[in-house]
PDB file of C-alpha atoms and ligand atoms in Angstrom:
ATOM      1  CA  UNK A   1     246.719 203.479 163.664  1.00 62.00           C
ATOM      2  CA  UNK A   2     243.838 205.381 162.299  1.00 70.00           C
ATOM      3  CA  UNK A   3     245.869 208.985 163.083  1.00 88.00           C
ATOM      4  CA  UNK A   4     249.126 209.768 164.105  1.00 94.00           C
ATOM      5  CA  UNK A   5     250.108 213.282 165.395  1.00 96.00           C
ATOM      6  CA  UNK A   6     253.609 214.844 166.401  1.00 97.00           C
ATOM      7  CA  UNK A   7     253.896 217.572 168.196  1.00 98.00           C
ATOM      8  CA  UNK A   8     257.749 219.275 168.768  1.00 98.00           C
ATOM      9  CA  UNK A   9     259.354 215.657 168.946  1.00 97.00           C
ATOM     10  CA  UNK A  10     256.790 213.753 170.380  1.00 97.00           C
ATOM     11  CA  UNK A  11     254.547 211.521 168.826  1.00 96.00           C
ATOM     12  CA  UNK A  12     250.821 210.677 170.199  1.00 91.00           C
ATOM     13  CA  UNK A  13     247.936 208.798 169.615  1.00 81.00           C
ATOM     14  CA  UNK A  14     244.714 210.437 167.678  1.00 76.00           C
ATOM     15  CA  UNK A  15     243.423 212.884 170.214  1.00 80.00           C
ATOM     16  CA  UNK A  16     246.012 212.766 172.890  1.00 87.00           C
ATOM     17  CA  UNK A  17     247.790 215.825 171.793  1.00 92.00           C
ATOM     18  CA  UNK A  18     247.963 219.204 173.659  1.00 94.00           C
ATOM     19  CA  UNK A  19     248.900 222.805 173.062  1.00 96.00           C
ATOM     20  CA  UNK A  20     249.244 225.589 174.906  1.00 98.00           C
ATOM     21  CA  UNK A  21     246.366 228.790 174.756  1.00 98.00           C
ATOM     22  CA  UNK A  22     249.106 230.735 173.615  1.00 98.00           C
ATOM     23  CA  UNK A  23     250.407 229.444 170.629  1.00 98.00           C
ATOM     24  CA  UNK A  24     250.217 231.751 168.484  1.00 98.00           C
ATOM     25  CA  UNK A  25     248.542 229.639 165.463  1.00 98.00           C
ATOM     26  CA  UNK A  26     245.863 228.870 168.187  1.00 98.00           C
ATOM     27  CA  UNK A  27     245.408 232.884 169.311  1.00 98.00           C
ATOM     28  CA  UNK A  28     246.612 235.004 165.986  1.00 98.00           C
ATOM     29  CA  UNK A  29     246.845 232.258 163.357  1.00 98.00           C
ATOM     30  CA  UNK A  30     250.269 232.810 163.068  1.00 98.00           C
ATOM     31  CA  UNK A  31     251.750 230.269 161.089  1.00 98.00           C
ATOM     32  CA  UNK A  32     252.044 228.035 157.617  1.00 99.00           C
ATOM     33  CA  UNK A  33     251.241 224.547 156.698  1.00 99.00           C
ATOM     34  CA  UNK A  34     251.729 221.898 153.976  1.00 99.00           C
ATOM     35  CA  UNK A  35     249.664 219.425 153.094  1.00 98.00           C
ATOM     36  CA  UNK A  36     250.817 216.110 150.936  1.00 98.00           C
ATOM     37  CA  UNK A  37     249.250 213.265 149.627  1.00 98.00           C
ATOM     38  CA  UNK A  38     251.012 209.507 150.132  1.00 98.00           C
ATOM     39  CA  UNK A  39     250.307 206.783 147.618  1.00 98.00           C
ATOM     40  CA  UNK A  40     251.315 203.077 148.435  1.00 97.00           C
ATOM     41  CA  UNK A  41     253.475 204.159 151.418  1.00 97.00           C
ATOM     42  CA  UNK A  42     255.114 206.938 149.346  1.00 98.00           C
ATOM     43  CA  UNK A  43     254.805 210.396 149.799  1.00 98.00           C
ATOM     44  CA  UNK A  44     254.450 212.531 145.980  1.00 98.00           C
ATOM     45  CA  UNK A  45     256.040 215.553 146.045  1.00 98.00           C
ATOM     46  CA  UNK A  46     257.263 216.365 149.425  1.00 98.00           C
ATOM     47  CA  UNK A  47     260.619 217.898 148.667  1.00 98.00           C
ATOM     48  CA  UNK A  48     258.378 220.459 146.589  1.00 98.00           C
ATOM     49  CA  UNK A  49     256.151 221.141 149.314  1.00 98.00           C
ATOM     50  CA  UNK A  50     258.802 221.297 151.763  1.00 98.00           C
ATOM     51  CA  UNK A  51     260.600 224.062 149.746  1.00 98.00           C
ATOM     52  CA  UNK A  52     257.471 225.848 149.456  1.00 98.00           C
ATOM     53  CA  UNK A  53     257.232 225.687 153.280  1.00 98.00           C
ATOM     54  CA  UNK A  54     260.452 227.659 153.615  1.00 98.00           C
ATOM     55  CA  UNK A  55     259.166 229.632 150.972  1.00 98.00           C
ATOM     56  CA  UNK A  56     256.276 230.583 153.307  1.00 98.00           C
ATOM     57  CA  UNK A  57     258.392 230.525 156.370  1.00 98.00           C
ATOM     58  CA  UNK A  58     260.809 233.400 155.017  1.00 98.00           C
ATOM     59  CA  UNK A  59     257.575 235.618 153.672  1.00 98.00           C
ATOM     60  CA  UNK A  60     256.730 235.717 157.011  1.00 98.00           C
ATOM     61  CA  UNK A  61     260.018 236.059 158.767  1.00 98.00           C
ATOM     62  CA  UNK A  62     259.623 232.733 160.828  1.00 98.00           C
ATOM     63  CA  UNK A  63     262.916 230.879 161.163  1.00 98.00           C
ATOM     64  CA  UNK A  64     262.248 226.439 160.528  1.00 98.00           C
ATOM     65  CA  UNK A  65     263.497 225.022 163.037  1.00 98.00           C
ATOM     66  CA  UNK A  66     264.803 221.776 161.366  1.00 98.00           C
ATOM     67  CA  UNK A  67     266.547 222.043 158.043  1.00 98.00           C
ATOM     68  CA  UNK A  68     264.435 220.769 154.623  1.00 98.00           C
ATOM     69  CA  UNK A  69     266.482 217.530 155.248  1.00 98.00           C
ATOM     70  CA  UNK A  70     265.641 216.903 158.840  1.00 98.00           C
ATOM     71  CA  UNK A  71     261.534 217.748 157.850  1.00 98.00           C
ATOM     72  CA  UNK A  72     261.870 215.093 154.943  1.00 98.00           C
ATOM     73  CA  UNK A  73     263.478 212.771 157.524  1.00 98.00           C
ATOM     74  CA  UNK A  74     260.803 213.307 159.567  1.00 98.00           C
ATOM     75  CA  UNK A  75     257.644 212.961 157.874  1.00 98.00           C
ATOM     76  CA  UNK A  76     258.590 209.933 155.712  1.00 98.00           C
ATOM     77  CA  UNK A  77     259.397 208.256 159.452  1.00 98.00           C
ATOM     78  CA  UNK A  78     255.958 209.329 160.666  1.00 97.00           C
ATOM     79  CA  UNK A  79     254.633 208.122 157.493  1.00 97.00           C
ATOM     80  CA  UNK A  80     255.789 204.891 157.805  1.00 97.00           C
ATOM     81  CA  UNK A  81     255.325 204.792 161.393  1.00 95.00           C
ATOM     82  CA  UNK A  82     251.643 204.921 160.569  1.00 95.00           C
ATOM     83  CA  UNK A  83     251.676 201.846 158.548  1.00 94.00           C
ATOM     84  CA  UNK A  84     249.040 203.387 156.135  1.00 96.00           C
ATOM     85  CA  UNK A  85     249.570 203.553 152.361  1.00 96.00           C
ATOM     86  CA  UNK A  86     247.323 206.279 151.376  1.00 97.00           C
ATOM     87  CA  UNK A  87     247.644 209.015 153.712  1.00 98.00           C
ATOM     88  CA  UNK A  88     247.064 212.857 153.760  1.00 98.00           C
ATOM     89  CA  UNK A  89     250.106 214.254 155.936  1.00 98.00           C
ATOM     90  CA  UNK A  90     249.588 217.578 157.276  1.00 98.00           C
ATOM     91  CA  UNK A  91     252.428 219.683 158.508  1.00 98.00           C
ATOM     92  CA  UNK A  92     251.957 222.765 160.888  1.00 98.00           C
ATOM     93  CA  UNK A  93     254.557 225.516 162.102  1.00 99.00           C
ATOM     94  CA  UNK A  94     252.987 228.228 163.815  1.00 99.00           C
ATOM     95  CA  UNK A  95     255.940 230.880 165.506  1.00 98.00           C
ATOM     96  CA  UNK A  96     255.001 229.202 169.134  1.00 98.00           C
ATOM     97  CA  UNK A  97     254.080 229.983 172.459  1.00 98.00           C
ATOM     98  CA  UNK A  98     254.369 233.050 174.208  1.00 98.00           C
ATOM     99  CA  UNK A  99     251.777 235.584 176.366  1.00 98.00           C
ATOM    100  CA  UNK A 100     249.481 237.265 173.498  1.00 98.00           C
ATOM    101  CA  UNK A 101     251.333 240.275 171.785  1.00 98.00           C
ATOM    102  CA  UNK A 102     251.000 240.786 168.464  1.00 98.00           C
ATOM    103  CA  UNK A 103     254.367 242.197 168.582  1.00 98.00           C
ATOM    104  CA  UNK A 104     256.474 238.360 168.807  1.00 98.00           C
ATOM    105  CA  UNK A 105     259.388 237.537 170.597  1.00 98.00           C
ATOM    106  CA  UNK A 106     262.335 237.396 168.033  1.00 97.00           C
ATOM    107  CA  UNK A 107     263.691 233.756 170.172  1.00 96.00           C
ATOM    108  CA  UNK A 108     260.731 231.961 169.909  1.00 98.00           C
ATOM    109  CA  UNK A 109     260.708 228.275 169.100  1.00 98.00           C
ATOM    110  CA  UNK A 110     258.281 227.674 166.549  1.00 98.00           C
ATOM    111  CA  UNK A 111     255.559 224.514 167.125  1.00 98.00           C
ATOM    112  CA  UNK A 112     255.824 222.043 164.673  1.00 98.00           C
ATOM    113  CA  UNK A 113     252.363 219.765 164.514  1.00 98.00           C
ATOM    114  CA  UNK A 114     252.443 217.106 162.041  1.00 98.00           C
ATOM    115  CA  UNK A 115     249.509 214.885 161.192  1.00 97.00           C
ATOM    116  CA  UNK A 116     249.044 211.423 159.313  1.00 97.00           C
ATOM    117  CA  UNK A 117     245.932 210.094 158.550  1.00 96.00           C
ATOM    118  CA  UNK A 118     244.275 207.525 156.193  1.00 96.00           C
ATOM    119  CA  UNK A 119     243.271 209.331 153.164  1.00 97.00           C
ATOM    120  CA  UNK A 120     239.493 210.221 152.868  1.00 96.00           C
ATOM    121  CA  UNK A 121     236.938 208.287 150.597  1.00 96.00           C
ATOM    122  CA  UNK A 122     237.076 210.673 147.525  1.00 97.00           C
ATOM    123  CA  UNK A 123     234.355 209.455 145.535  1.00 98.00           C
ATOM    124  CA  UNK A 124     234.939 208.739 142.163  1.00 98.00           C
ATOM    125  CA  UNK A 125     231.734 210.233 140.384  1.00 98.00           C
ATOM    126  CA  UNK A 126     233.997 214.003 141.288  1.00 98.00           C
ATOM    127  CA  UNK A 127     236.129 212.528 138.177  1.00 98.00           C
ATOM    128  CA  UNK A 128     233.515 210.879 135.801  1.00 98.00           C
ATOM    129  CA  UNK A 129     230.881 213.498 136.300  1.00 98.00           C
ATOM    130  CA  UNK A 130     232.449 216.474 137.496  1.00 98.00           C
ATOM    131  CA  UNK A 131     231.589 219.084 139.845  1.00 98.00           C
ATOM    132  CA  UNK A 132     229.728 222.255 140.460  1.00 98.00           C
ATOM    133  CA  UNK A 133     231.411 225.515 141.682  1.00 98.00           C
ATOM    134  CA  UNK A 134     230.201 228.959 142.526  1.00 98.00           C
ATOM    135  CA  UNK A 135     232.236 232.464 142.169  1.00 98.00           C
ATOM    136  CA  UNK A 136     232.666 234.162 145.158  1.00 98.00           C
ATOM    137  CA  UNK A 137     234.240 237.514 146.277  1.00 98.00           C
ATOM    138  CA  UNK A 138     238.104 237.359 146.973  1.00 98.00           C
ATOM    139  CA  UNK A 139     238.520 239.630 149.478  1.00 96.00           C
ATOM    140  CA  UNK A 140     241.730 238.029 151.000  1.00 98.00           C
ATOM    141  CA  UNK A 141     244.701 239.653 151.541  1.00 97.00           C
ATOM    142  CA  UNK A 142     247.788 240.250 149.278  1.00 97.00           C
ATOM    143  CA  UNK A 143     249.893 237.300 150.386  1.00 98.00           C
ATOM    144  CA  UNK A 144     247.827 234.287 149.045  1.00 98.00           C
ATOM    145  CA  UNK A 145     251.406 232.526 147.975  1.00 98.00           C
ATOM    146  CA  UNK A 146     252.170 232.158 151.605  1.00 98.00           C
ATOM    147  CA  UNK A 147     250.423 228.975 152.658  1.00 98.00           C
ATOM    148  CA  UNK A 148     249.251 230.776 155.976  1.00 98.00           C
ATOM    149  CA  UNK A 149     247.015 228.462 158.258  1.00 98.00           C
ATOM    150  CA  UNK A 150     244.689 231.523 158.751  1.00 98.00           C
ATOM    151  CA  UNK A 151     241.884 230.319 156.520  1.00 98.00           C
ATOM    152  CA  UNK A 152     238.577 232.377 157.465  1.00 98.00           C
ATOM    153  CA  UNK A 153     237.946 233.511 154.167  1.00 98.00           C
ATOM    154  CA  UNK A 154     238.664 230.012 152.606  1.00 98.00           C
ATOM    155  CA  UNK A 155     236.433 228.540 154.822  1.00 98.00           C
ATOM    156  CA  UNK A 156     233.387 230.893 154.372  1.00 98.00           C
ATOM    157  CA  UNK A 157     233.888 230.630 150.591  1.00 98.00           C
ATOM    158  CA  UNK A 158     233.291 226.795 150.952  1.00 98.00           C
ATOM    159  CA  UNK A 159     230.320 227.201 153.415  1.00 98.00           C
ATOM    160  CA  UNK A 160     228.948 229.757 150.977  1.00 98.00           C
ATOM    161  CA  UNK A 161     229.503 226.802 147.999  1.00 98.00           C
ATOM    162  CA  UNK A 162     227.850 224.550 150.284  1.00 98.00           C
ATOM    163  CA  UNK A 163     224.673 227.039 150.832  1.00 98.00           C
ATOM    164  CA  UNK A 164     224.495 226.775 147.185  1.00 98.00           C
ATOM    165  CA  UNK A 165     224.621 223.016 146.587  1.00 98.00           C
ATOM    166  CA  UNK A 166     228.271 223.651 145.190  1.00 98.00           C
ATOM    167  CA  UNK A 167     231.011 221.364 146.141  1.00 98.00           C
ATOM    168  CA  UNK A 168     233.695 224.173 145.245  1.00 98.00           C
ATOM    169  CA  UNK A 169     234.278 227.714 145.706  1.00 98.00           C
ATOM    170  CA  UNK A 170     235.917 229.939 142.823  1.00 99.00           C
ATOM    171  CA  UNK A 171     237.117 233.453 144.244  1.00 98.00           C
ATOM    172  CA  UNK A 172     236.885 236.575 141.686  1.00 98.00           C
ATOM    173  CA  UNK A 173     238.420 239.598 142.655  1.00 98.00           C
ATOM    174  CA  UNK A 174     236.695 243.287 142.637  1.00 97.00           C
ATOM    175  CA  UNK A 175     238.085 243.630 138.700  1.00 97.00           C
ATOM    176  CA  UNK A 176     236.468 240.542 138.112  1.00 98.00           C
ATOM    177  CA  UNK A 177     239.645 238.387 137.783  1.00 98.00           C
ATOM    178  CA  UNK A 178     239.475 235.028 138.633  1.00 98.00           C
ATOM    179  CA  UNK A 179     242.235 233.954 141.421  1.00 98.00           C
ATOM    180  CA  UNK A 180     242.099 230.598 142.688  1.00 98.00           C
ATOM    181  CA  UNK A 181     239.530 228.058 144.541  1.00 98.00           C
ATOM    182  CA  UNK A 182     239.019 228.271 148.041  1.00 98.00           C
ATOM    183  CA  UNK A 183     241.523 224.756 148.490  1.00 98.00           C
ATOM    184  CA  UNK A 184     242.805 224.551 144.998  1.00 98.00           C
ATOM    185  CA  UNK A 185     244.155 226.477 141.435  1.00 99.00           C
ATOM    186  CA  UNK A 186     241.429 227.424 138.284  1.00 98.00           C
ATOM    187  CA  UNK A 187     241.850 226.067 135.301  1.00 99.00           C
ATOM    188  CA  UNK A 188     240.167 226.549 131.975  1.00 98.00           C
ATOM    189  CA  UNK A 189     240.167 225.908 128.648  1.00 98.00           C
ATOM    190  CA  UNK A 190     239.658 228.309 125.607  1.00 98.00           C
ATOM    191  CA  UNK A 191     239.783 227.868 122.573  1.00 96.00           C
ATOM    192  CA  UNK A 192     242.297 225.319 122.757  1.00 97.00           C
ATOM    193  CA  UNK A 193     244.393 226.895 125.231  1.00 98.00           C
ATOM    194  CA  UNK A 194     244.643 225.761 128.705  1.00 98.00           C
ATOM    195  CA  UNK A 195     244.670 229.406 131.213  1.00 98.00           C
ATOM    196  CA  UNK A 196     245.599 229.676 134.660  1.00 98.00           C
ATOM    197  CA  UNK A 197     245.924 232.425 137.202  1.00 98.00           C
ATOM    198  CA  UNK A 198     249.556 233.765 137.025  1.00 98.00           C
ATOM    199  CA  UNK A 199     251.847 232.824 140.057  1.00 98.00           C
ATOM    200  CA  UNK A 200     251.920 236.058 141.969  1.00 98.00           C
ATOM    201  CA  UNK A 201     250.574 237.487 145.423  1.00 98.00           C
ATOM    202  CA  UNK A 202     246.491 236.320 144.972  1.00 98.00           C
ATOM    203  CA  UNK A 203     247.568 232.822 144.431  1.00 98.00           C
ATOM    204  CA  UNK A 204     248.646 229.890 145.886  1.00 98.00           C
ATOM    205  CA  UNK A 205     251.317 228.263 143.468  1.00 98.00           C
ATOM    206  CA  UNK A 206     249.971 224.902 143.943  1.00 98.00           C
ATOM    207  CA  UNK A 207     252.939 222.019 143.582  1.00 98.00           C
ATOM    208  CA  UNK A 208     250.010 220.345 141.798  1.00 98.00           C
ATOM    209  CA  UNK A 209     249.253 223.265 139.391  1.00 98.00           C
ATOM    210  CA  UNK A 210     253.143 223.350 138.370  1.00 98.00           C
ATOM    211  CA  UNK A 211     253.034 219.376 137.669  1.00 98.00           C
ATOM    212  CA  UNK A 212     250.336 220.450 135.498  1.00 98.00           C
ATOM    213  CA  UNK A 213     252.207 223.009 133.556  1.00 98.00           C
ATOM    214  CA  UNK A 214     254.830 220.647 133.182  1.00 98.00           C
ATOM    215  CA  UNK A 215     252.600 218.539 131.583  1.00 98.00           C
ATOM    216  CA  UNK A 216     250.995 220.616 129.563  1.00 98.00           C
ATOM    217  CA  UNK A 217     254.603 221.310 127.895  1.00 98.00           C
ATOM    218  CA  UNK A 218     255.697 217.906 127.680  1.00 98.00           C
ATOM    219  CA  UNK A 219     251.917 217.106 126.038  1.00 98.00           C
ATOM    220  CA  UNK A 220     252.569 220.303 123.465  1.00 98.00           C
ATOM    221  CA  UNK A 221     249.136 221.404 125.382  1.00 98.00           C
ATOM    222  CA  UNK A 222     249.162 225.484 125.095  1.00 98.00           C
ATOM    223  CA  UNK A 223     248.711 227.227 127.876  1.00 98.00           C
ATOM    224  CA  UNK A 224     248.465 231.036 128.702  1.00 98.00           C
ATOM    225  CA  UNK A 225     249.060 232.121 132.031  1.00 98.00           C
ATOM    226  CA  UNK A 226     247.386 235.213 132.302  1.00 98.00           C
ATOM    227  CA  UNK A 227     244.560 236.732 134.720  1.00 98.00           C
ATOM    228  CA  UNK A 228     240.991 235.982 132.770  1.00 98.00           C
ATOM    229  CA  UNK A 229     237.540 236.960 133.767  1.00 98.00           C
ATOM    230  CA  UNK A 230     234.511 235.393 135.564  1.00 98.00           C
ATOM    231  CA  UNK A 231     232.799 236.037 131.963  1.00 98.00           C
ATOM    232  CA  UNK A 232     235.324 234.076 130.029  1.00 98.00           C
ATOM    233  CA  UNK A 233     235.397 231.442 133.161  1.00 98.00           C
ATOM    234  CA  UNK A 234     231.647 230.873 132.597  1.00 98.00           C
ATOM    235  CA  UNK A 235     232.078 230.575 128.637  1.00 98.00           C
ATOM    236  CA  UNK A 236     235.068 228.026 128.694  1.00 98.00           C
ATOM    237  CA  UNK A 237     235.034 224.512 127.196  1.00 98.00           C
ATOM    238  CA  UNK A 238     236.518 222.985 130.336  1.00 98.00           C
ATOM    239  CA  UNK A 239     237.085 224.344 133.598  1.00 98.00           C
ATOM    240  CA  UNK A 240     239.310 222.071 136.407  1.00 99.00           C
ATOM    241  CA  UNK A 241     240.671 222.896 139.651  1.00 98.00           C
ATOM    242  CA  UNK A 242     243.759 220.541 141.275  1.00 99.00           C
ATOM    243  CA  UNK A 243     245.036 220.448 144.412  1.00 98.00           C
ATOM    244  CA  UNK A 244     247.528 217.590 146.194  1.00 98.00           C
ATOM    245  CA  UNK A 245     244.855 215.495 147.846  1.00 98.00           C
ATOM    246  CA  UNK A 246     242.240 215.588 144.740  1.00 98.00           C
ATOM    247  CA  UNK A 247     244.500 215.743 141.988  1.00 98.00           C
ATOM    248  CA  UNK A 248     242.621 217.073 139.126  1.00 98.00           C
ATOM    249  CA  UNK A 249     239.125 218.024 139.243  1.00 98.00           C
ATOM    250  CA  UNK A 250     236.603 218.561 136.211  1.00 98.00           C
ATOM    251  CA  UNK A 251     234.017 221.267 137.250  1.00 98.00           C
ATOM    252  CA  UNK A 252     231.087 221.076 135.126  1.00 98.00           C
ATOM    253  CA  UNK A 253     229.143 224.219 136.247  1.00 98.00           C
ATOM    254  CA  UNK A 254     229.687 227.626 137.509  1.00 98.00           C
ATOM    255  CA  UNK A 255     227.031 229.909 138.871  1.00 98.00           C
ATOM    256  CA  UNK A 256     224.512 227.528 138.081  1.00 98.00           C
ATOM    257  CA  UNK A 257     225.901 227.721 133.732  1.00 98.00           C
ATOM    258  CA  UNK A 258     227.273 224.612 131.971  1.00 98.00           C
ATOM    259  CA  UNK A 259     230.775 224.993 130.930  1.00 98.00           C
ATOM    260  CA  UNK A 260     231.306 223.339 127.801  1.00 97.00           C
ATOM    261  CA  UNK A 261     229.519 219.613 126.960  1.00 96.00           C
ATOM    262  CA  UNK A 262     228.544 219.365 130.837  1.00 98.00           C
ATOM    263  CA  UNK A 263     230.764 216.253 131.049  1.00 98.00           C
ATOM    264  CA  UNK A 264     234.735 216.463 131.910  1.00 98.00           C
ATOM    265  CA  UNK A 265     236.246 217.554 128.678  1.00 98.00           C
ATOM    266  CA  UNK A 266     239.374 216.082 126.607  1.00 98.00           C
ATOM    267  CA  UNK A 267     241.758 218.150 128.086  1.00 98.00           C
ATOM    268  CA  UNK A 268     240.757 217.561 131.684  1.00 98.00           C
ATOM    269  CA  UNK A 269     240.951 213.680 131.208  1.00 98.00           C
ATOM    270  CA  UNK A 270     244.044 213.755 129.154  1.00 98.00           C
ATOM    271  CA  UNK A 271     245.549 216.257 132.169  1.00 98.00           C
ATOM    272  CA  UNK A 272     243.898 213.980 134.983  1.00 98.00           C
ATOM    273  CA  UNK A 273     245.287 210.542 133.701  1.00 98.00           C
ATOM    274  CA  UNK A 274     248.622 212.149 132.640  1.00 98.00           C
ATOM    275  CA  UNK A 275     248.784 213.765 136.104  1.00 98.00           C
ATOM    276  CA  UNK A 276     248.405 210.185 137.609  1.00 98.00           C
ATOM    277  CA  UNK A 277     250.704 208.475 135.454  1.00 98.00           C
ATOM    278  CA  UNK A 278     253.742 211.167 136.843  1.00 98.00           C
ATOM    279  CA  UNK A 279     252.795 209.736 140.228  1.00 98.00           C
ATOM    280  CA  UNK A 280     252.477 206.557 139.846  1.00 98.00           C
ATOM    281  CA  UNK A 281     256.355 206.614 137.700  1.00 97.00           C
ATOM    282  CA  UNK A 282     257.306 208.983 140.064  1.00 97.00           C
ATOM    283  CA  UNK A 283     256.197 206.851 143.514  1.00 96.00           C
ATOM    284  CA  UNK A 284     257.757 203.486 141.621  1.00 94.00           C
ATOM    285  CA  UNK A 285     260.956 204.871 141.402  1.00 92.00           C
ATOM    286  CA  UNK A 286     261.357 206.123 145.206  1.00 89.00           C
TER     287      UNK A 286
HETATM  288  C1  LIG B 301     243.981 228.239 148.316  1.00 74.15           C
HETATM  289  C2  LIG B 301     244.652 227.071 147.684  1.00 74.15           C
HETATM  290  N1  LIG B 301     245.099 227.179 146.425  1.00 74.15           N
HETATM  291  C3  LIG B 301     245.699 226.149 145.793  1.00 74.15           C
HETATM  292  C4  LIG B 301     245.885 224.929 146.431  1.00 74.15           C
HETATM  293  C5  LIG B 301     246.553 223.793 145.691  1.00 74.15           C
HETATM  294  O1  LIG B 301     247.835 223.549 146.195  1.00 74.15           O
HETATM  295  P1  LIG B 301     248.577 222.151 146.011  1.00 74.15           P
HETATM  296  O2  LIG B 301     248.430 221.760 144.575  1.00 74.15           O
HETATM  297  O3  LIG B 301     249.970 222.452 146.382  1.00 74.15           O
HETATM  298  O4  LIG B 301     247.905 221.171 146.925  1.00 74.15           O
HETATM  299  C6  LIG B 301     245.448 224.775 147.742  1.00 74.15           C
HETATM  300  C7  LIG B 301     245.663 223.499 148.435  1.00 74.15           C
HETATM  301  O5  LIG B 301     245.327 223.294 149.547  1.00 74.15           O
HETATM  302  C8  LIG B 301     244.829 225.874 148.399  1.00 74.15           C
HETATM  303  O6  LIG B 301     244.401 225.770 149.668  1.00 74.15           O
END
């Protein structure tokens, strides 16, 4: 099955599944996703992401509608259901169907979409070569740890990468803070010192960017988690971004500038193999 979808307790072929006008995801993008990443028929990380879920749920006052149990339950039996090993799951809640109001009934059952599908070719010159990014302006709202499926601005900052030949888009903020990437967390490395984007309201606390930190500790790599600048950004040694689907990503220009060597540095590669060695011990003992 090339893509299986679920939609509130029913599942359907690739295609097949409808919603109503008036869910509110589909009217006010109202509602919060996950997205995980299965290797060999195992999925790495889901109890994390499914805590984060209910960590975006109760930001935005949206009661689950199965416990963290039941949505575990659930997407390892779709997973398997799929009978594909590498898979990119995507799970959807939006607050559900009703007339548009902004103002939402306090009843309503929430949607729950869920998505399997074979895992995208990822080439594998992003790892051995790197990748360019370009800054762009973060002008998102104040709640960028929710994982809200309203993505405009994300998705403008990666057509504006793409207008510049970029594969990824780095937002800085007015003060010239660096957040985040438009679908992943900043690294870079100074001096030694590994630096990310503290874990407050303009970012996303990726589950990938916490493995990392974890890492980093267990590797006696230092880090400093701290806001830093689009100026010290452009004069790091190594710059990477990570995310659940692409793991850890060297980024070998910004803004057109050569960070570092121009080649993935030591601390990216030691990071990227160490992150794959946690899954791969991780996924053999599930
Ligand atoms: C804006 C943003 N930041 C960070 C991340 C990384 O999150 P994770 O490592 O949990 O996949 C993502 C992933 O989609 C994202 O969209």
């Amino acid at each position: 099955m090339p893509e299986l979808t679920y939609l509130n307790g029913k599942i359907f072929e690739a295609g097949e599944t409808r919603i109503s006008t008036n869910d509110r995801g589909f009217i006010f993008g109202d509602g919060i996703y996950e997205v995980v990443r299965s290797y060999n028929g195992k999925l790495f990380g889901l109890e994390e992401h499914l805590r984060r879920l209910q960590q975006s749920a109760d930001a935005i006052d949206l009661k689950l509608p199965h416990t963290l149990e039941e949505f575990q339950e659930l997407v390892e039996t779709l997973n398997r259901k799929s009978e594909l090993l590498e898979t990119l799951v995507y799970i959807q809640v939006t607050r559900g169907t009703e007339p548009r109001n902004h103002l939402f009934s306090l009843d309503l059952p929430p949607n729950v979409f869920i998505t399997i599908r074979a895992l995208p070719d990822i080439p594998g010159e992003i790892y051995t070569k790197g990748v360019s990014a370009v800054t762009v302006h973060d002008g998102r709202w104040n709640m960028c740890h929710v994982k809200s499926i309203s993505l405009l601005a994300n998705v403008l900052a990666k057509h504006e990468a793409r207008k510049q030949g970029a594969y990824e888009a780095i937002f800085v903020r007015e003060n010239g803070v660096v957040t985040e990437a438009s679908s992943s967390n900043v690294f870079m490395v100074s001096g030694g010192i590994l630096h990310t984007h503290p874990a407050d309201n303009r970012i996303l606390n990726g589950i990938t960017r916490q493995f990392i930190l974890k890492l980093c500790d267990e590797l006696n790599i230092p880090t400093e988690v701290r806001p830093y600048s689009k100026d010290e950004l452009r004069r790091a040694d190594e710059v990477f971004c990570t995310n659940s689907v692409h793991e850890v990503t060297p980024v070998v220009t910004v803004d057109g500038m050569t960070i570092g060597s121009g080649r993935p540095g030591p601390i990216t590669n030691q990071l990227m193999r160490a992150y794959r060695q946690l899954v791969k011990s991780v996924i053999s003992n599930q």
